[in-house]
PDB file of C-alpha atoms and ligand atoms in Angstrom:
ATOM      1  CA  MET A   1       7.088  -7.217 -16.622  1.00  0.00           C
ATOM      2  CA  LEU A   2       4.127  -6.360 -14.435  1.00  0.00           C
ATOM      3  CA  GLN A   3       1.474  -4.337 -16.250  1.00  0.00           C
ATOM      4  CA  PHE A   4      -0.363  -1.554 -14.454  1.00  0.00           C
ATOM      5  CA  ASP A   5      -3.171   0.060 -16.513  1.00  0.00           C
ATOM      6  CA  VAL A   6      -5.025   2.704 -14.454  1.00  0.00           C
ATOM      7  CA  VAL A   7      -8.550   4.216 -15.159  1.00  0.00           C
ATOM      8  CA  THR A   8      -8.501   7.711 -13.729  1.00  0.00           C
ATOM      9  CA  LEU A   9      -9.717  11.188 -14.406  1.00  0.00           C
ATOM     10  CA  PHE A  10      -6.389  12.526 -13.114  1.00  0.00           C
ATOM     11  CA  PRO A  11      -3.348  10.689 -14.963  1.00  0.00           C
ATOM     12  CA  LYS A  12      -0.821  13.393 -14.151  1.00  0.00           C
ATOM     13  CA  MET A  13      -1.281  12.601 -10.372  1.00  0.00           C
ATOM     14  CA  PHE A  14       0.679   9.273 -11.162  1.00  0.00           C
ATOM     15  CA  ASP A  15       3.832  11.292 -12.241  1.00  0.00           C
ATOM     16  CA  ALA A  16       4.372  11.343  -8.464  1.00  0.00           C
ATOM     17  CA  ILE A  17       5.325   7.674  -8.465  1.00  0.00           C
ATOM     18  CA  THR A  18       6.319   6.854 -12.064  1.00  0.00           C
ATOM     19  CA  GLY A  19       8.787   9.852 -12.077  1.00  0.00           C
ATOM     20  CA  SER A  20      10.607   9.747  -8.697  1.00  0.00           C
ATOM     21  CA  GLY A  21      12.386   7.579  -6.175  1.00  0.00           C
ATOM     22  CA  ILE A  22      12.613   3.718  -6.195  1.00  0.00           C
ATOM     23  CA  THR A  23       9.304   3.488  -8.228  1.00  0.00           C
ATOM     24  CA  GLY A  24      10.812   5.929 -10.842  1.00  0.00           C
ATOM     25  CA  ARG A  25      14.009   3.936 -11.235  1.00  0.00           C
ATOM     26  CA  ALA A  26      12.064   0.726 -11.330  1.00  0.00           C
ATOM     27  CA  ARG A  27      10.024   2.079 -14.300  1.00  0.00           C
ATOM     28  CA  GLU A  28      13.259   3.108 -16.095  1.00  0.00           C
ATOM     29  CA  ARG A  29      14.620  -0.450 -15.546  1.00  0.00           C
ATOM     30  CA  LYS A  30      11.340  -1.900 -16.997  1.00  0.00           C
ATOM     31  CA  ALA A  31      10.334  -3.656 -13.758  1.00  0.00           C
ATOM     32  CA  TYR A  32       6.830  -2.662 -14.507  1.00  0.00           C
ATOM     33  CA  GLN A  33       4.772  -0.741 -17.195  1.00  0.00           C
ATOM     34  CA  PHE A  34       2.291   1.977 -16.386  1.00  0.00           C
ATOM     35  CA  LEU A  35      -0.469   3.118 -18.735  1.00  0.00           C
ATOM     36  CA  PRO A  36      -3.372   5.655 -17.718  1.00  0.00           C
ATOM     37  CA  TRP A  37      -6.752   5.512 -19.294  1.00  0.00           C
ATOM     38  CA  ASN A  38      -9.089   8.636 -18.954  1.00  0.00           C
ATOM     39  CA  PRO A  39     -12.836   7.765 -18.878  1.00  0.00           C
ATOM     40  CA  ARG A  40     -13.289  11.347 -20.496  1.00  0.00           C
ATOM     41  CA  ASP A  41     -11.678   9.890 -23.730  1.00  0.00           C
ATOM     42  CA  PHE A  42     -14.496   7.368 -23.854  1.00  0.00           C
ATOM     43  CA  ALA A  43     -17.353   9.823 -23.108  1.00  0.00           C
ATOM     44  CA  ALA A  44     -20.266   9.863 -25.590  1.00  0.00           C
ATOM     45  CA  ASN A  45     -20.996  13.531 -25.759  1.00  0.00           C
ATOM     46  CA  THR A  46     -18.859  16.630 -26.851  1.00  0.00           C
ATOM     47  CA  HIS A  47     -18.852  17.847 -23.250  1.00  0.00           C
ATOM     48  CA  ARG A  48     -16.996  14.564 -22.309  1.00  0.00           C
ATOM     49  CA  THR A  49     -19.416  14.043 -19.340  1.00  0.00           C
ATOM     50  CA  VAL A  50     -18.481  11.203 -17.085  1.00  0.00           C
ATOM     51  CA  ASP A  51     -20.665  11.876 -14.112  1.00  0.00           C
ATOM     52  CA  ASP A  52     -24.405  12.514 -13.335  1.00  0.00           C
ATOM     53  CA  ARG A  53     -26.880  13.056 -10.493  1.00  0.00           C
ATOM     54  CA  PRO A  54     -27.645   9.954  -8.366  1.00  0.00           C
ATOM     55  CA  TYR A  55     -31.023   8.221  -8.674  1.00  0.00           C
ATOM     56  CA  GLY A  56     -33.060   8.458  -5.603  1.00  0.00           C
ATOM     57  CA  GLY A  57     -31.578  11.792  -4.872  1.00  0.00           C
ATOM     58  CA  GLY A  58     -28.926  13.008  -2.503  1.00  0.00           C
ATOM     59  CA  PRO A  59     -25.638  15.009  -2.627  1.00  0.00           C
ATOM     60  CA  GLY A  60     -22.855  14.860  -5.075  1.00  0.00           C
ATOM     61  CA  MET A  61     -22.517  12.856  -8.477  1.00  0.00           C
ATOM     62  CA  VAL A  62     -21.906   9.327  -9.507  1.00  0.00           C
ATOM     63  CA  MET A  63     -19.435   8.180 -12.271  1.00  0.00           C
ATOM     64  CA  MET A  64     -21.372   6.879 -15.281  1.00  0.00           C
ATOM     65  CA  VAL A  65     -21.082   3.293 -16.121  1.00  0.00           C
ATOM     66  CA  GLU A  66     -20.720   3.764 -19.935  1.00  0.00           C
ATOM     67  CA  PRO A  67     -17.381   5.742 -20.116  1.00  0.00           C
ATOM     68  CA  LEU A  68     -15.844   3.745 -17.319  1.00  0.00           C
ATOM     69  CA  GLU A  69     -16.740   0.295 -18.768  1.00  0.00           C
ATOM     70  CA  LYS A  70     -15.224   1.510 -22.097  1.00  0.00           C
ATOM     71  CA  ALA A  71     -11.960   2.544 -20.460  1.00  0.00           C
ATOM     72  CA  VAL A  72     -11.786  -0.628 -18.139  1.00  0.00           C
ATOM     73  CA  CYS A  73     -12.351  -2.845 -21.300  1.00  0.00           C
ATOM     74  CA  ALA A  74      -9.710  -0.928 -23.238  1.00  0.00           C
ATOM     75  CA  ALA A  75      -7.190  -1.460 -20.416  1.00  0.00           C
ATOM     76  CA  ARG A  76      -8.068  -5.046 -20.231  1.00  0.00           C
ATOM     77  CA  GLN A  77      -7.901  -5.612 -23.914  1.00  0.00           C
ATOM     78  CA  ARG A  78      -4.347  -3.781 -24.005  1.00  0.00           C
ATOM     79  CA  GLN A  79      -3.235  -6.209 -21.187  1.00  0.00           C
ATOM     80  CA  LEU A  80      -4.523  -9.267 -23.031  1.00  0.00           C
ATOM     81  CA  SER A  81      -2.679  -8.140 -26.259  1.00  0.00           C
ATOM     82  CA  ALA A  82       0.461  -7.759 -24.249  1.00  0.00           C
ATOM     83  CA  GLY A  83       0.236 -11.430 -23.120  1.00  0.00           C
ATOM     84  CA  VAL A  84      -1.370 -10.962 -19.726  1.00  0.00           C
ATOM     85  CA  ARG A  85      -3.303 -14.216 -19.140  1.00  0.00           C
ATOM     86  CA  ARG A  86      -5.917 -12.908 -16.675  1.00  0.00           C
ATOM     87  CA  PRO A  87      -5.756  -9.253 -15.847  1.00  0.00           C
ATOM     88  CA  ARG A  88      -6.906  -8.615 -12.152  1.00  0.00           C
ATOM     89  CA  VAL A  89      -9.399  -5.732 -12.151  1.00  0.00           C
ATOM     90  CA  ILE A  90      -9.461  -3.757  -8.829  1.00  0.00           C
ATOM     91  CA  TYR A  91     -11.562  -0.816  -7.766  1.00  0.00           C
ATOM     92  CA  LEU A  92      -9.941   1.308  -5.016  1.00  0.00           C
ATOM     93  CA  SER A  93     -12.893   1.938  -2.723  1.00  0.00           C
ATOM     94  CA  PRO A  94     -13.766   2.941   0.839  1.00  0.00           C
ATOM     95  CA  GLN A  95     -15.954  -0.285   0.786  1.00  0.00           C
ATOM     96  CA  GLY A  96     -13.068  -2.479  -0.011  1.00  0.00           C
ATOM     97  CA  GLN A  97     -10.990  -4.983   2.055  1.00  0.00           C
ATOM     98  CA  LEU A  98      -8.213  -3.259   3.936  1.00  0.00           C
ATOM     99  CA  LEU A  99      -4.985  -3.646   2.114  1.00  0.00           C
ATOM    100  CA  LYS A 100      -2.403  -5.914   3.959  1.00  0.00           C
ATOM    101  CA  HIS A 101       1.115  -7.205   3.291  1.00  0.00           C
ATOM    102  CA  GLU A 102      -0.078 -10.592   2.216  1.00  0.00           C
ATOM    103  CA  LYS A 103      -2.256  -9.003  -0.473  1.00  0.00           C
ATOM    104  CA  VAL A 104       0.570  -6.994  -1.685  1.00  0.00           C
ATOM    105  CA  MET A 105       2.721  -9.970  -2.159  1.00  0.00           C
ATOM    106  CA  SER A 106      -0.077 -11.933  -4.035  1.00  0.00           C
ATOM    107  CA  LEU A 107      -0.524  -8.833  -6.326  1.00  0.00           C
ATOM    108  CA  ALA A 108       3.340  -8.604  -7.050  1.00  0.00           C
ATOM    109  CA  ALA A 109       2.992 -12.199  -8.486  1.00  0.00           C
ATOM    110  CA  GLU A 110       0.335 -11.155 -11.012  1.00  0.00           C
ATOM    111  CA  GLN A 111       1.078 -10.634 -14.656  1.00  0.00           C
ATOM    112  CA  GLY A 112      -1.211  -7.525 -14.969  1.00  0.00           C
ATOM    113  CA  ILE A 113      -3.363  -5.386 -12.843  1.00  0.00           C
ATOM    114  CA  VAL A 114      -6.045  -2.854 -13.887  1.00  0.00           C
ATOM    115  CA  LEU A 115      -6.821  -0.276 -11.232  1.00  0.00           C
ATOM    116  CA  LEU A 116      -9.881   1.826 -11.189  1.00  0.00           C
ATOM    117  CA  ALA A 117      -9.646   5.193  -9.175  1.00  0.00           C
ATOM    118  CA  GLY A 118     -13.005   6.771  -8.505  1.00  0.00           C
ATOM    119  CA  ARG A 119     -13.925  10.390  -7.876  1.00  0.00           C
ATOM    120  CA  TYR A 120     -17.281  12.042  -6.713  1.00  0.00           C
ATOM    121  CA  GLU A 121     -19.562   9.967  -4.497  1.00  0.00           C
ATOM    122  CA  GLY A 122     -18.490   6.659  -6.291  1.00  0.00           C
ATOM    123  CA  VAL A 123     -19.212   4.652  -9.399  1.00  0.00           C
ATOM    124  CA  ASP A 124     -22.404   3.261 -10.722  1.00  0.00           C
ATOM    125  CA  GLU A 125     -22.859  -0.206  -8.936  1.00  0.00           C
ATOM    126  CA  ARG A 126     -23.375  -2.034 -12.377  1.00  0.00           C
ATOM    127  CA  LEU A 127     -19.896  -1.167 -13.313  1.00  0.00           C
ATOM    128  CA  ILE A 128     -18.619  -2.982 -10.248  1.00  0.00           C
ATOM    129  CA  GLU A 129     -20.869  -5.994 -10.856  1.00  0.00           C
ATOM    130  CA  ARG A 130     -19.752  -6.172 -14.550  1.00  0.00           C
ATOM    131  CA  GLN A 131     -16.036  -5.554 -14.398  1.00  0.00           C
ATOM    132  CA  ILE A 132     -14.540  -5.409 -10.890  1.00  0.00           C
ATOM    133  CA  ASP A 133     -12.819  -8.473  -9.421  1.00  0.00           C
ATOM    134  CA  GLU A 134     -12.257  -6.921  -6.032  1.00  0.00           C
ATOM    135  CA  GLU A 135     -12.498  -3.715  -4.025  1.00  0.00           C
ATOM    136  CA  ILE A 136      -9.657  -2.479  -1.858  1.00  0.00           C
ATOM    137  CA  SER A 137      -9.443   0.195   0.657  1.00  0.00           C
ATOM    138  CA  ILE A 138      -6.103   1.640   2.204  1.00  0.00           C
ATOM    139  CA  GLY A 139      -7.626   2.557   5.648  1.00  0.00           C
ATOM    140  CA  ASP A 140     -10.536   3.795   7.564  1.00  0.00           C
ATOM    141  CA  PHE A 141     -10.355   7.642   6.570  1.00  0.00           C
ATOM    142  CA  VAL A 142     -11.918   9.724   3.914  1.00  0.00           C
ATOM    143  CA  MET A 143      -9.926  10.905   0.792  1.00  0.00           C
ATOM    144  CA  SER A 144     -11.142  12.819  -2.097  1.00  0.00           C
ATOM    145  CA  GLY A 145     -10.733   9.934  -4.636  1.00  0.00           C
ATOM    146  CA  GLY A 146      -9.077   6.748  -5.424  1.00  0.00           C
ATOM    147  CA  GLU A 147      -5.808   7.891  -7.142  1.00  0.00           C
ATOM    148  CA  ILE A 148      -3.734   8.244  -3.898  1.00  0.00           C
ATOM    149  CA  ALA A 149      -5.007   4.811  -2.906  1.00  0.00           C
ATOM    150  CA  ALA A 150      -3.946   3.427  -6.249  1.00  0.00           C
ATOM    151  CA  MET A 151      -0.510   5.012  -5.882  1.00  0.00           C
ATOM    152  CA  ALA A 152      -0.095   3.513  -2.402  1.00  0.00           C
ATOM    153  CA  LEU A 153      -0.991   0.034  -3.737  1.00  0.00           C
ATOM    154  CA  MET A 154       1.264   0.447  -6.786  1.00  0.00           C
ATOM    155  CA  ASP A 155       4.280   1.599  -4.678  1.00  0.00           C
ATOM    156  CA  ALA A 156       3.939  -1.224  -2.199  1.00  0.00           C
ATOM    157  CA  VAL A 157       3.560  -3.805  -5.055  1.00  0.00           C
ATOM    158  CA  ILE A 158       6.595  -2.359  -7.156  1.00  0.00           C
ATOM    159  CA  ARG A 159       9.083  -2.483  -4.281  1.00  0.00           C
ATOM    160  CA  GLN A 160       8.242  -6.298  -4.029  1.00  0.00           C
ATOM    161  CA  LEU A 161       9.228  -6.947  -7.664  1.00  0.00           C
ATOM    162  CA  PRO A 162      12.411  -8.833  -8.353  1.00  0.00           C
ATOM    163  CA  GLY A 163      15.494  -6.498  -8.590  1.00  0.00           C
ATOM    164  CA  VAL A 164      13.778  -3.299  -7.541  1.00  0.00           C
ATOM    165  CA  LEU A 165      15.358  -3.019  -4.121  1.00  0.00           C
ATOM    166  CA  GLY A 166      18.989  -3.029  -3.457  1.00  0.00           C
ATOM    167  CA  ASP A 167      20.483  -5.252  -0.651  1.00  0.00           C
ATOM    168  CA  ALA A 168      20.426  -2.467   1.876  1.00  0.00           C
ATOM    169  CA  GLU A 169      16.727  -1.664   1.202  1.00  0.00           C
ATOM    170  CA  SER A 170      15.692  -5.344   1.151  1.00  0.00           C
ATOM    171  CA  ALA A 171      17.240  -6.159   4.601  1.00  0.00           C
ATOM    172  CA  ALA A 172      15.366  -3.217   5.978  1.00  0.00           C
ATOM    173  CA  GLN A 173      12.320  -4.712   4.704  1.00  0.00           C
ATOM    174  CA  ASP A 174      12.530  -7.831   6.825  1.00  0.00           C
ATOM    175  CA  SER A 175      10.940  -6.106   9.763  1.00  0.00           C
ATOM    176  CA  PHE A 176       7.381  -5.932   8.724  1.00  0.00           C
ATOM    177  CA  VAL A 177       7.637  -9.157   6.914  1.00  0.00           C
ATOM    178  CA  GLY A 178       8.254 -10.711  10.320  1.00  0.00           C
ATOM    179  CA  GLY A 179       5.021  -9.145  11.512  1.00  0.00           C
ATOM    180  CA  LEU A 180       6.728  -6.600  13.866  1.00  0.00           C
ATOM    181  CA  LEU A 181       7.091  -2.863  13.911  1.00  0.00           C
ATOM    182  CA  ASP A 182      10.586  -1.549  13.148  1.00  0.00           C
ATOM    183  CA  CYS A 183      12.957  -0.646  16.000  1.00  0.00           C
ATOM    184  CA  PRO A 184      14.334   2.780  16.562  1.00  0.00           C
ATOM    185  CA  HIS A 185      17.026   4.060  14.306  1.00  0.00           C
ATOM    186  CA  TYR A 186      20.039   6.668  15.234  1.00  0.00           C
ATOM    187  CA  THR A 187      22.633   8.245  13.390  1.00  0.00           C
ATOM    188  CA  ARG A 188      25.279  10.922  14.122  1.00  0.00           C
ATOM    189  CA  PRO A 189      25.862  12.745  16.079  1.00  0.00           C
ATOM    190  CA  GLU A 190      26.399  10.462  19.227  1.00  0.00           C
ATOM    191  CA  VAL A 191      24.833  13.218  21.589  1.00  0.00           C
ATOM    192  CA  TYR A 192      22.260  15.803  20.277  1.00  0.00           C
ATOM    193  CA  ASP A 193      21.343  18.429  22.651  1.00  0.00           C
ATOM    194  CA  GLY A 194      21.942  16.167  25.633  1.00  0.00           C
ATOM    195  CA  ALA A 195      20.165  13.230  24.088  1.00  0.00           C
ATOM    196  CA  ALA A 196      22.599  10.203  23.657  1.00  0.00           C
ATOM    197  CA  VAL A 197      22.259   7.319  21.441  1.00  0.00           C
ATOM    198  CA  PRO A 198      21.501   3.999  23.423  1.00  0.00           C
ATOM    199  CA  PRO A 199      25.052   2.736  24.409  1.00  0.00           C
ATOM    200  CA  VAL A 200      24.401  -0.849  23.077  1.00  0.00           C
ATOM    201  CA  LEU A 201      24.392   0.525  19.569  1.00  0.00           C
ATOM    202  CA  MET A 202      28.005   1.937  20.233  1.00  0.00           C
ATOM    203  CA  SER A 203      29.183  -1.282  21.592  1.00  0.00           C
ATOM    204  CA  GLY A 204      30.238  -3.241  18.514  1.00  0.00           C
ATOM    205  CA  ASN A 205      28.600  -6.291  20.013  1.00  0.00           C
ATOM    206  CA  HIS A 206      26.488  -7.461  17.145  1.00  0.00           C
ATOM    207  CA  ALA A 207      24.544 -10.247  19.008  1.00  0.00           C
ATOM    208  CA  ASP A 208      23.714  -7.662  21.723  1.00  0.00           C
ATOM    209  CA  ILE A 209      22.546  -5.233  19.131  1.00  0.00           C
ATOM    210  CA  ALA A 210      20.380  -7.751  17.389  1.00  0.00           C
ATOM    211  CA  ARG A 211      18.768  -8.718  20.760  1.00  0.00           C
ATOM    212  CA  TRP A 212      18.212  -4.965  21.572  1.00  0.00           C
ATOM    213  CA  ARG A 213      16.530  -4.386  18.223  1.00  0.00           C
ATOM    214  CA  LEU A 214      14.385  -7.416  18.547  1.00  0.00           C
ATOM    215  CA  LYS A 215      13.412  -6.403  22.020  1.00  0.00           C
ATOM    216  CA  GLN A 216      12.456  -2.911  20.915  1.00  0.00           C
ATOM    217  CA  SER A 217      10.389  -4.150  17.990  1.00  0.00           C
ATOM    218  CA  LEU A 218       8.475  -6.671  20.220  1.00  0.00           C
ATOM    219  CA  GLY A 219       7.902  -4.078  22.777  1.00  0.00           C
ATOM    220  CA  ARG A 220       6.810  -1.215  20.450  1.00  0.00           C
ATOM    221  CA  THR A 221       4.588  -3.678  18.664  1.00  0.00           C
ATOM    222  CA  GLN A 222       2.745  -4.797  21.763  1.00  0.00           C
ATOM    223  CA  GLN A 223       2.411  -1.145  22.976  1.00  0.00           C
ATOM    224  CA  ARG A 224       1.413   0.346  19.701  1.00  0.00           C
ATOM    225  CA  ARG A 225      -0.290  -2.388  17.663  1.00  0.00           C
ATOM    226  CA  PRO A 226      -1.270  -5.124  19.956  1.00  0.00           C
ATOM    227  CA  ASP A 227      -3.440  -6.481  17.056  1.00  0.00           C
ATOM    228  CA  VAL A 228      -0.317  -6.953  14.952  1.00  0.00           C
ATOM    229  CA  LEU A 229       1.626  -8.838  17.598  1.00  0.00           C
ATOM    230  CA  ALA A 230      -1.366 -11.137  18.533  1.00  0.00           C
ATOM    231  CA  GLU A 231      -1.772 -11.954  14.723  1.00  0.00           C
ATOM    232  CA  ARG A 232       2.021 -12.833  14.527  1.00  0.00           C
ATOM    233  CA  GLU A 233       1.608 -14.900  17.685  1.00  0.00           C
ATOM    234  CA  ARG A 234      -1.347 -16.671  16.244  1.00  0.00           C
ATOM    235  CA  GLN A 235       0.626 -17.413  12.859  1.00  0.00           C
ATOM    236  CA  ARG A 236       3.938 -18.476  14.183  1.00  0.00           C
ATOM    237  CA  GLY A 237       3.883 -18.471  18.095  1.00  0.00           C
ATOM    238  CA  ILE A 238       6.465 -16.660  20.137  1.00  0.00           C
ATOM    239  CA  SER A 239       9.716 -18.281  21.300  1.00  0.00           C
ATOM    240  CA  THR A 240      10.890 -18.361  24.835  1.00  0.00           C
ATOM    241  CA  GLU A 241      13.697 -15.838  24.077  1.00  0.00           C
ATOM    242  CA  GLU A 242      11.074 -13.437  22.423  1.00  0.00           C
ATOM    243  CA  ARG A 243       8.756 -13.726  25.434  1.00  0.00           C
ATOM    244  CA  ALA A 244      11.610 -12.910  27.870  1.00  0.00           C
ATOM    245  CA  LEU A 245      12.719  -9.828  25.769  1.00  0.00           C
ATOM    246  CA  LEU A 246       9.143  -8.641  25.647  1.00  0.00           C
ATOM    247  CA  ASP A 247       8.626  -9.097  29.345  1.00  0.00           C
ATOM    248  CA  ASP A 248      12.000  -7.128  30.004  1.00  0.00           C
ATOM    249  CA  TYR A 249      10.767  -4.318  27.659  1.00  0.00           C
ATOM    250  CA  LEU A 250       7.506  -3.945  29.434  1.00  0.00           C
ATOM    251  CA  ALA A 251       9.121  -4.119  32.930  1.00  0.00           C
ATOM    252  CA  GLU A 252      11.651  -1.626  32.083  1.00  0.00           C
ATOM    253  CA  ASP A 253       9.147   0.693  30.362  1.00  0.00           C
ATOM    254  CA  ALA A 254       6.705   0.468  33.415  1.00  0.00           C
ATOM    255  CA  LYS A 255       9.820   1.482  35.611  1.00  0.00           C
ATOM    256  CA  ALA A 256      10.673   4.313  33.358  1.00  0.00           C
ATOM    257  CA  GLN A 257       7.011   5.594  33.230  1.00  0.00           C
ATOM    258  CA  GLY A 258       6.997   5.427  37.020  1.00  0.00           C
ATOM    259  CA  ALA A 259      10.248   7.477  37.388  1.00  0.00           C
ATOM    260  CA  ALA A 260       8.920  10.110  34.919  1.00  0.00           C
ATOM    261  CA  LYS A 261       5.803  10.717  37.069  1.00  0.00           C
TER     262      LYS A 261
HETATM  263  C1  9D3 B   1     -17.710  11.793   1.850  1.00  0.00           C
HETATM  264  C2  9D3 B   1     -18.076  10.915   0.865  1.00  0.00           C
HETATM  265  N1  9D3 B   1     -18.545   9.696   1.274  1.00  0.00           N
HETATM  266  C3  9D3 B   1     -20.083   9.748   1.714  1.00  0.00           C
HETATM  267  C4  9D3 B   1     -20.381   8.937   2.923  1.00  0.00           C
HETATM  268  C5  9D3 B   1     -18.292   8.582   0.525  1.00  0.00           C
HETATM  269  C6  9D3 B   1     -16.928   8.633  -0.247  1.00  0.00           C
HETATM  270  C7  9D3 B   1     -16.924   8.646  -1.561  1.00  0.00           C
HETATM  271  C8  9D3 B   1     -15.760   8.535  -2.145  1.00  0.00           C
HETATM  272  C9  9D3 B   1     -15.809   8.609   0.560  1.00  0.00           C
HETATM  273  C10 9D3 B   1     -14.675   8.647  -0.104  1.00  0.00           C
HETATM  274  C11 9D3 B   1     -14.440   8.721  -1.445  1.00  0.00           C
HETATM  275  C12 9D3 B   1     -13.182   8.736  -2.155  1.00  0.00           C
HETATM  276  N2  9D3 B   1     -12.327   7.734  -1.617  1.00  0.00           N
HETATM  277  C13 9D3 B   1     -11.755   6.814  -2.398  1.00  0.00           C
HETATM  278  O1  9D3 B   1     -12.073   6.796  -3.516  1.00  0.00           O
HETATM  279  C14 9D3 B   1     -11.038   5.698  -1.691  1.00  0.00           C
HETATM  280  C15 9D3 B   1     -10.424   5.663  -0.332  1.00  0.00           C
HETATM  281  C16 9D3 B   1     -10.552   6.368   0.787  1.00  0.00           C
HETATM  282  O2  9D3 B   1     -11.265   7.455   0.839  1.00  0.00           O
HETATM  283  N3  9D3 B   1     -10.089   5.948   1.947  1.00  0.00           N
HETATM  284  C17 9D3 B   1      -9.323   4.887   2.067  1.00  0.00           C
HETATM  285  N4  9D3 B   1      -9.221   4.023   0.939  1.00  0.00           N
HETATM  286  C18 9D3 B   1      -9.686   4.421  -0.165  1.00  0.00           C
HETATM  287  S1  9D3 B   1      -9.569   3.525  -1.654  1.00  0.00           S
HETATM  288  C19 9D3 B   1     -10.555   4.707  -2.529  1.00  0.00           C
END
């Protein structure tokens, strides 16, 4: 069972993933274990202080090295006692490497992960040097702390653990794994306020439907995330059929854009 030990000033935030949905069910089924560690419980004074003013001046506060190190070491020790050979210690940080699918897959293969979620301006750099294996960011935007990033990482990893997703959910996953964005989805009614479902989806021709979906995925990826399509092409090339579907999509889209003007 994958072990997640999380060092955080806000353990209750993690109820959001451990208590609900796929990640809640996975915990009940013991696909992973979650244990929070609050640095306040390791603070040296009666006020339970965990932050202090930055040397050199400037705004905000910095998380102190001592309570954080004690909390990280307690988490690491617990994992070692639980049989984790080499706990991986990750600091969620705006300075980290961007989280990608490949990293999610490699983390899902670990025995144990210790996550550090920071608050304030960040943590004392000596804590990073002494205890952190890697820093991970979830995107180029500013949040108020590392907890939501830690939960995003946990959710992505947990859904890759064996037995967590049912067949239906698994099949739906294949799309990003193939390095493409998802195709559009429709359900009843067949016509909503004059807007009809694409007729091919009502045809019952499964080969046509699969081709249409691939074409939509290729076209949308090219238009919305050209970086993702270029990386897929670099990794595995593009087949003659895929090239033809993409060219078709782009030609039809250009025509539709022209007509709409
Ligand atoms: C406004 C404060 N910034 C000064 C230039 C630095 C800063 C410190 C702490 C910015 C954000 C944070 C809190 N964010 C995280 O801990 C965090 C995060 C994020 O904000 N965006 C994307 N990924 C991550 S992972 C952790």
